[in-house]
XYZ file of C-alpha atoms in Angstrom:
313
model
C 22.893 113.077 -41.458
C 22.761 109.724 -43.276
C 25.611 107.278 -42.605
C 26.308 103.981 -44.445
C 26.161 100.712 -42.490
C 26.759 96.993 -43.239
C 24.075 95.111 -41.284
C 23.726 91.315 -40.771
C 21.641 89.064 -38.686
C 21.813 85.318 -38.588
C 20.351 81.948 -37.179
C 22.946 79.326 -36.090
C 20.707 76.352 -35.533
C 17.878 76.699 -38.039
C 17.237 78.069 -41.455
C 15.735 81.437 -41.762
C 14.328 80.867 -45.239
C 12.720 77.391 -45.904
C 11.569 78.015 -49.477
C 11.293 80.658 -52.172
C 8.148 82.057 -50.616
C 10.055 82.944 -47.471
C 12.488 84.959 -49.662
C 9.619 86.795 -51.326
C 8.157 87.688 -47.965
C 11.480 88.821 -46.487
C 12.025 91.233 -49.467
C 8.513 92.592 -48.909
C 9.184 93.032 -45.190
C 12.449 94.846 -46.184
C 10.661 97.254 -48.439
C 8.051 98.108 -45.925
C 10.731 98.520 -43.150
C 12.740 100.926 -45.282
C 9.627 102.986 -46.019
C 8.452 102.976 -42.310
C 11.816 104.102 -41.089
C 12.916 106.308 -43.724
C 16.123 104.222 -44.281
C 17.690 103.445 -47.725
C 18.853 100.158 -49.167
C 21.946 99.945 -51.414
C 22.737 96.270 -51.587
C 21.351 93.121 -50.042
C 21.868 89.357 -50.028
C 19.794 86.744 -48.201
C 21.374 83.394 -47.628
C 19.439 80.521 -45.913
C 20.617 81.297 -42.350
C 21.682 84.917 -42.572
C 21.085 88.229 -44.234
C 23.401 91.050 -45.335
C 22.279 94.555 -45.887
C 24.075 97.717 -47.078
C 21.879 100.474 -45.874
C 21.916 104.425 -45.176
C 20.237 106.006 -42.326
C 20.963 108.373 -39.406
C 20.233 105.564 -36.795
C 20.126 101.938 -37.969
C 18.370 100.676 -34.798
C 14.680 101.526 -35.760
C 15.082 100.005 -39.068
C 16.738 96.839 -37.835
C 14.035 96.255 -35.112
C 11.294 96.957 -37.660
C 12.469 94.584 -40.198
C 13.255 91.770 -37.807
C 9.914 92.126 -36.187
C 8.214 91.979 -39.444
C 9.948 89.016 -40.809
C 9.779 87.055 -37.461
C 5.978 87.592 -37.385
C 5.708 86.158 -40.948
C 7.972 83.115 -40.051
C 6.334 82.321 -36.700
C 2.859 82.538 -38.026
C 3.539 80.392 -41.106
C 5.511 77.633 -39.310
C 3.575 77.504 -35.963
C 6.686 78.850 -34.206
C 7.168 81.245 -31.350
C 10.000 83.447 -30.067
C 12.826 85.492 -31.541
C 14.062 84.324 -34.965
C 17.918 84.523 -35.179
C 20.593 85.576 -32.674
C 19.887 88.364 -30.278
C 22.677 90.619 -31.463
C 22.680 92.193 -34.957
C 26.035 92.914 -36.522
C 26.129 96.555 -37.552
C 29.386 98.268 -38.999
C 29.512 101.865 -39.818
C 31.242 102.349 -43.281
C 33.303 105.513 -44.065
C 35.357 106.000 -47.145
C 34.822 105.083 -50.805
C 36.780 101.957 -50.987
C 35.576 100.870 -47.521
C 31.947 101.157 -48.841
C 32.824 99.225 -52.050
C 34.627 96.489 -50.277
C 31.729 96.028 -47.769
C 29.173 96.141 -50.693
C 31.260 93.575 -52.599
C 31.482 91.208 -49.785
C 27.617 91.407 -49.433
C 27.085 90.696 -53.003
C 29.507 87.817 -53.444
C 28.167 85.915 -50.539
C 26.300 83.340 -52.766
C 29.656 82.346 -54.331
C 31.588 82.482 -50.909
C 29.156 79.972 -49.382
C 29.390 77.528 -52.333
C 25.768 78.022 -53.706
C 26.938 79.177 -57.044
C 30.178 79.283 -58.984
C 29.849 82.968 -59.882
C 28.222 85.645 -57.639
C 25.883 86.687 -60.476
C 24.196 83.432 -60.447
C 22.747 83.881 -56.971
C 19.074 84.695 -56.998
C 18.274 86.396 -53.647
C 20.455 89.470 -54.006
C 20.592 92.932 -55.567
C 23.549 91.727 -57.796
C 21.455 91.074 -60.861
C 19.920 94.482 -60.703
C 23.147 96.556 -60.844
C 24.073 97.468 -64.359
C 21.079 95.388 -65.447
C 20.959 96.723 -69.039
C 24.640 96.267 -69.625
C 24.474 92.564 -68.684
C 21.155 91.993 -70.537
C 19.484 90.547 -67.516
C 15.970 89.353 -68.117
C 13.363 92.042 -67.569
C 10.272 91.461 -65.502
C 7.376 90.616 -67.956
C 4.467 90.990 -65.464
C 3.962 93.853 -62.962
C 1.372 94.261 -60.304
C 0.730 98.037 -59.954
C -2.819 97.947 -58.567
C -2.629 99.098 -54.781
C -5.441 96.695 -54.006
C -3.694 93.670 -55.587
C -0.363 94.725 -53.692
C -2.177 95.087 -50.516
C -3.567 91.588 -50.979
C -0.084 90.163 -51.047
C 1.012 91.829 -47.704
C -0.012 91.647 -44.100
C -3.108 93.661 -43.255
C -2.718 97.431 -42.863
C 0.748 97.504 -44.475
C 1.716 100.925 -45.706
C 3.683 101.452 -48.859
C 4.259 104.286 -51.383
C 2.459 104.528 -54.758
C 5.831 103.993 -56.591
C 6.203 100.436 -55.130
C 5.258 97.765 -57.639
C 5.452 93.945 -57.444
C 6.412 91.082 -59.944
C 4.135 88.450 -60.838
C 5.192 86.279 -57.727
C 3.968 89.030 -55.370
C 7.396 90.356 -54.467
C 8.223 94.151 -54.539
C 10.622 94.890 -57.408
C 14.033 95.847 -56.093
C 14.356 98.811 -58.320
C 11.428 100.496 -56.413
C 13.201 100.550 -53.045
C 16.810 100.011 -53.729
C 19.349 102.928 -54.507
C 20.611 101.184 -57.714
C 21.645 104.393 -59.460
C 23.927 105.442 -56.674
C 25.543 101.972 -56.370
C 26.213 102.056 -60.114
C 27.737 105.456 -59.859
C 29.872 104.251 -56.916
C 31.308 101.340 -58.934
C 31.716 103.483 -61.873
C 31.084 101.300 -64.754
C 29.852 97.728 -65.643
C 33.539 96.606 -66.327
C 34.581 98.071 -62.871
C 31.681 96.346 -61.232
C 32.522 92.963 -62.859
C 36.059 93.377 -61.646
C 35.082 93.871 -58.021
C 32.580 90.818 -58.208
C 35.142 88.392 -59.626
C 38.618 89.414 -58.055
C 40.108 87.253 -55.513
C 40.408 87.966 -51.761
C 43.717 86.182 -51.189
C 47.398 86.552 -52.087
C 48.350 89.789 -54.017
C 44.718 90.603 -54.726
C 43.978 90.533 -51.065
C 46.576 92.972 -50.417
C 45.374 95.336 -53.161
C 41.930 95.299 -51.415
C 43.688 96.686 -48.251
C 45.851 99.146 -50.117
C 42.762 100.656 -51.944
C 40.921 101.179 -48.445
C 44.029 102.828 -47.026
C 43.601 105.610 -49.730
C 40.276 106.520 -47.897
C 42.438 107.812 -44.950
C 39.385 107.497 -42.702
C 40.922 105.810 -39.668
C 39.227 102.588 -40.291
C 40.971 99.113 -40.471
C 40.816 97.611 -43.890
C 37.851 95.306 -44.491
C 38.979 91.654 -45.159
C 37.026 88.551 -46.134
C 38.612 86.668 -43.107
C 37.690 89.572 -40.663
C 34.195 89.873 -41.896
C 33.417 86.250 -41.827
C 34.708 85.952 -38.301
C 32.917 89.120 -37.078
C 29.573 88.654 -38.898
C 28.762 84.907 -38.933
C 31.493 83.663 -36.480
C 33.312 81.573 -39.103
C 36.093 79.387 -37.803
C 39.427 78.905 -39.652
C 38.244 75.879 -41.554
C 34.932 77.807 -42.765
C 36.931 80.761 -43.881
C 39.492 78.560 -45.582
C 36.636 76.845 -47.518
C 35.108 80.235 -48.390
C 38.449 81.521 -49.708
C 38.712 78.443 -51.957
C 35.218 78.893 -53.265
C 36.385 82.016 -54.915
C 38.395 79.857 -57.377
C 35.085 78.231 -58.364
C 36.441 74.599 -57.480
C 33.437 73.193 -55.822
C 30.325 71.201 -56.752
C 27.338 73.635 -57.039
C 24.980 70.809 -57.637
C 24.650 70.135 -53.802
C 21.001 70.910 -52.839
C 20.580 74.254 -51.043
C 19.019 74.512 -47.539
C 15.866 75.690 -49.096
C 15.589 72.705 -51.276
C 16.054 70.363 -48.286
C 13.751 72.398 -46.168
C 10.972 72.225 -48.752
C 11.554 68.526 -49.087
C 11.152 68.059 -45.371
C 8.192 70.241 -45.180
C 6.247 68.675 -48.074
C 7.303 64.961 -47.858
C 8.277 64.216 -44.362
C 6.238 66.541 -42.020
C 2.853 65.490 -43.382
C 3.702 61.901 -42.791
C 3.768 62.547 -39.025
C 0.621 64.444 -39.258
C 2.236 67.733 -38.393
C 1.806 71.231 -39.893
C 5.429 72.284 -39.427
C 8.838 71.076 -38.724
C 8.594 72.951 -35.424
C 5.904 70.418 -34.277
C 7.944 67.261 -34.742
C 9.206 65.532 -31.797
C 12.829 64.855 -31.223
C 12.443 61.126 -32.180
C 10.644 62.059 -35.357
C 13.470 64.370 -36.409
C 16.065 61.648 -35.753
C 14.032 59.257 -38.022
C 13.914 61.971 -40.805
C 17.531 62.649 -40.240
C 18.589 59.048 -40.683
C 16.577 58.612 -43.862
C 18.128 61.755 -45.347
C 21.584 60.604 -44.515
C 20.873 57.220 -46.051
C 19.016 58.259 -49.113
C 20.610 61.601 -50.032
C 24.037 61.572 -48.403
C 23.549 65.224 -47.117
C 25.939 66.822 -44.624
C 25.048 66.295 -40.955
C 25.139 70.018 -40.230
C 22.704 70.854 -43.155
C 20.262 68.230 -41.945
C 20.549 69.478 -38.405
C 19.798 73.171 -39.519
C 16.947 72.179 -41.781
C 15.351 69.950 -39.148
C 15.972 72.643 -36.421
C 17.800 69.995 -34.199
C 19.809 70.876 -31.211
């Protein structure tokens, strides 16, 4: 019997995605893991240092293990790295009840806004959000598709197995509509207007209480899902982090701050070659300190972001 789960895994001291190509590789790993384990994907969002997935399966453990192994292999080979990528434990919450499901899915899809990357959740690129009610929102369609199995195989690790219905976009990434249960997600939200409401409503004050009241209607014995509770459980957010996330829902932040991926790519392309290294993971501690000082003086970046992108202890 299929059950619904909210799955998340994270990295605390490094970036899991250092550029756009890493996100492409992850989506391909995700599609292949779903096919290999017969799991289903409903919603997903990939932040620079953690991943949120709404999946359906009898047992989530084979899927989680398959996906993490696939992407870790990609990341380690690309960046001359070794060892596990991310924290040992994977957050996995079983979801029961219509409103519990919608609340969890909405939490996943709104992550780009919550973490101050974009002013509206729909602007975040690495998510299912722009594929739900796509026609109603008039989101751009993909002009170029790769349908040849040989061409698709050439974009994947050797001996990757995938079904005939999987196709890629021009960047070599599997199109989400091929492996995500978009129709069921749309049916669950009901309409584009209802979906828009769930994506833009607040989590605090009276709106926050309404989220809880709706979930109590499910009568499934689960505690209501809240933004504060999920952030604390999933990514270990402290009170200051959670307060900032709550404020971000009002859109009162500067979204021009460069993302982790932009800073990582800057480090990988402009700084790492200067030390005659192939990867940030080959830099010495002293070399990392020199780069960190330059980034602080020239770009006024937050110290925690610099530390994360340079993989500093």
